[in-house]
JSON list of C-alpha atoms in Angstrom, two decimals:
[
{"chain": "A", "resi": 1, "resn": "UNK", "atom": "CA", "xyz": [4.92, -8.67, 27.19]},
{"chain": "A", "resi": 2, "resn": "UNK", "atom": "CA", "xyz": [5.15, -9.67, 23.42]},
{"chain": "A", "resi": 3, "resn": "UNK", "atom": "CA", "xyz": [7.20, -7.33, 21.21]},
{"chain": "A", "resi": 4, "resn": "UNK", "atom": "CA", "xyz": [6.52, -7.24, 17.49]},
{"chain": "A", "resi": 5, "resn": "UNK", "atom": "CA", "xyz": [8.89, -5.23, 15.21]},
{"chain": "A", "resi": 6, "resn": "UNK", "atom": "CA", "xyz": [7.97, -4.41, 11.49]},
{"chain": "A", "resi": 7, "resn": "UNK", "atom": "CA", "xyz": [11.39, -3.43, 9.98]},
{"chain": "A", "resi": 8, "resn": "UNK", "atom": "CA", "xyz": [11.28, -1.15, 6.93]},
{"chain": "A", "resi": 9, "resn": "UNK", "atom": "CA", "xyz": [14.40, 0.03, 5.09]},
{"chain": "A", "resi": 10, "resn": "UNK", "atom": "CA", "xyz": [16.09, -0.02, 1.45]},
{"chain": "A", "resi": 11, "resn": "UNK", "atom": "CA", "xyz": [17.70, -3.05, 0.23]},
{"chain": "A", "resi": 12, "resn": "UNK", "atom": "CA", "xyz": [21.29, -1.96, 0.79]},
{"chain": "A", "resi": 13, "resn": "UNK", "atom": "CA", "xyz": [20.39, -1.22, 4.54]},
{"chain": "A", "resi": 14, "resn": "UNK", "atom": "CA", "xyz": [18.50, -4.67, 4.98]},
{"chain": "A", "resi": 15, "resn": "UNK", "atom": "CA", "xyz": [21.52, -6.42, 3.50]},
{"chain": "A", "resi": 16, "resn": "UNK", "atom": "CA", "xyz": [24.18, -4.83, 5.79]},
{"chain": "A", "resi": 17, "resn": "UNK", "atom": "CA", "xyz": [25.94, -7.37, 7.71]},
{"chain": "A", "resi": 18, "resn": "UNK", "atom": "CA", "xyz": [25.26, -5.33, 11.00]},
{"chain": "A", "resi": 19, "resn": "UNK", "atom": "CA", "xyz": [21.47, -4.96, 10.15]},
{"chain": "A", "resi": 20, "resn": "UNK", "atom": "CA", "xyz": [21.45, -8.91, 9.75]},
{"chain": "A", "resi": 21, "resn": "UNK", "atom": "CA", "xyz": [23.17, -9.49, 12.97]},
{"chain": "A", "resi": 22, "resn": "UNK", "atom": "CA", "xyz": [20.74, -7.19, 14.76]},
{"chain": "A", "resi": 23, "resn": "UNK", "atom": "CA", "xyz": [17.78, -8.83, 13.18]},
{"chain": "A", "resi": 24, "resn": "UNK", "atom": "CA", "xyz": [18.97, -12.11, 14.21]},
{"chain": "A", "resi": 25, "resn": "UNK", "atom": "CA", "xyz": [19.86, -10.84, 17.78]},
{"chain": "A", "resi": 26, "resn": "UNK", "atom": "CA", "xyz": [16.28, -9.47, 18.08]},
{"chain": "A", "resi": 27, "resn": "UNK", "atom": "CA", "xyz": [14.76, -12.98, 17.00]},
{"chain": "A", "resi": 28, "resn": "UNK", "atom": "CA", "xyz": [17.05, -14.62, 19.72]},
{"chain": "A", "resi": 29, "resn": "UNK", "atom": "CA", "xyz": [15.90, -12.30, 22.29]},
{"chain": "A", "resi": 30, "resn": "UNK", "atom": "CA", "xyz": [12.20, -13.66, 21.57]},
{"chain": "A", "resi": 31, "resn": "UNK", "atom": "CA", "xyz": [11.03, -10.62, 19.45]},
{"chain": "A", "resi": 32, "resn": "UNK", "atom": "CA", "xyz": [9.10, -11.48, 16.33]},
{"chain": "A", "resi": 33, "resn": "UNK", "atom": "CA", "xyz": [9.95, -9.75, 13.08]},
{"chain": "A", "resi": 34, "resn": "UNK", "atom": "CA", "xyz": [7.08, -9.04, 10.89]},
{"chain": "A", "resi": 35, "resn": "UNK", "atom": "CA", "xyz": [8.72, -8.81, 7.53]},
{"chain": "A", "resi": 36, "resn": "UNK", "atom": "CA", "xyz": [10.34, -7.24, 5.76]},
{"chain": "A", "resi": 37, "resn": "UNK", "atom": "CA", "xyz": [9.36, -8.28, 2.24]},
{"chain": "A", "resi": 38, "resn": "UNK", "atom": "CA", "xyz": [10.80, -7.79, -1.42]},
{"chain": "A", "resi": 39, "resn": "UNK", "atom": "CA", "xyz": [9.10, -5.04, -3.29]},
{"chain": "A", "resi": 40, "resn": "UNK", "atom": "CA", "xyz": [9.34, -1.54, -4.62]},
{"chain": "A", "resi": 41, "resn": "UNK", "atom": "CA", "xyz": [10.89, 0.63, -2.16]},
{"chain": "A", "resi": 42, "resn": "UNK", "atom": "CA", "xyz": [10.53, 4.48, -1.43]},
{"chain": "A", "resi": 43, "resn": "UNK", "atom": "CA", "xyz": [13.96, 5.16, -3.01]},
{"chain": "A", "resi": 44, "resn": "UNK", "atom": "CA", "xyz": [12.71, 3.71, -6.36]},
{"chain": "A", "resi": 45, "resn": "UNK", "atom": "CA", "xyz": [14.60, 0.50, -6.21]},
{"chain": "A", "resi": 46, "resn": "UNK", "atom": "CA", "xyz": [13.20, -3.11, -5.78]},
{"chain": "A", "resi": 47, "resn": "UNK", "atom": "CA", "xyz": [14.24, -5.55, -3.33]},
{"chain": "A", "resi": 48, "resn": "UNK", "atom": "CA", "xyz": [14.30, -6.77, 0.13]},
{"chain": "A", "resi": 49, "resn": "UNK", "atom": "CA", "xyz": [13.40, -4.41, 2.81]},
{"chain": "A", "resi": 50, "resn": "UNK", "atom": "CA", "xyz": [9.92, -3.13, 2.21]},
{"chain": "A", "resi": 51, "resn": "UNK", "atom": "CA", "xyz": [7.52, -2.92, 5.21]},
{"chain": "A", "resi": 52, "resn": "UNK", "atom": "CA", "xyz": [4.60, -5.31, 5.01]},
{"chain": "A", "resi": 53, "resn": "UNK", "atom": "CA", "xyz": [1.41, -3.81, 3.65]},
{"chain": "A", "resi": 54, "resn": "UNK", "atom": "CA", "xyz": [-1.19, -2.59, 6.21]},
{"chain": "A", "resi": 55, "resn": "UNK", "atom": "CA", "xyz": [-3.44, -5.46, 5.55]},
{"chain": "A", "resi": 56, "resn": "UNK", "atom": "CA", "xyz": [-0.79, -8.06, 5.91]},
{"chain": "A", "resi": 57, "resn": "UNK", "atom": "CA", "xyz": [0.58, -6.41, 8.78]},
{"chain": "A", "resi": 58, "resn": "UNK", "atom": "CA", "xyz": [-2.82, -6.29, 10.53]},
{"chain": "A", "resi": 59, "resn": "UNK", "atom": "CA", "xyz": [-3.44, -9.90, 9.48]},
{"chain": "A", "resi": 60, "resn": "UNK", "atom": "CA", "xyz": [-0.01, -11.11, 11.25]},
{"chain": "A", "resi": 61, "resn": "UNK", "atom": "CA", "xyz": [-0.56, -9.10, 14.38]},
{"chain": "A", "resi": 62, "resn": "UNK", "atom": "CA", "xyz": [-4.11, -10.52, 14.98]},
{"chain": "A", "resi": 63, "resn": "UNK", "atom": "CA", "xyz": [-2.76, -14.05, 14.00]},
{"chain": "A", "resi": 64, "resn": "UNK", "atom": "CA", "xyz": [0.07, -13.56, 16.49]},
{"chain": "A", "resi": 65, "resn": "UNK", "atom": "CA", "xyz": [-2.20, -12.45, 19.25]},
{"chain": "A", "resi": 66, "resn": "UNK", "atom": "CA", "xyz": [-4.72, -15.05, 18.73]},
{"chain": "A", "resi": 67, "resn": "UNK", "atom": "CA", "xyz": [-2.11, -17.59, 19.22]},
{"chain": "A", "resi": 68, "resn": "UNK", "atom": "CA", "xyz": [-1.28, -16.21, 22.73]}
]
């Protein structure tokens, strides 16, 4: 069955080489990553790693499932 993942973390975690390798491996394994996006993070910093907002996440999930 399809697997969708919505990663969320701070920018240092997202930019870590190990995280980037793992995200790339998930995509090679056929897993769809929804996000992350750039924006304000829970830690107060700004950058890539923020989870998609609920409406965007919902829209992307519906779009993905309608294409299947």
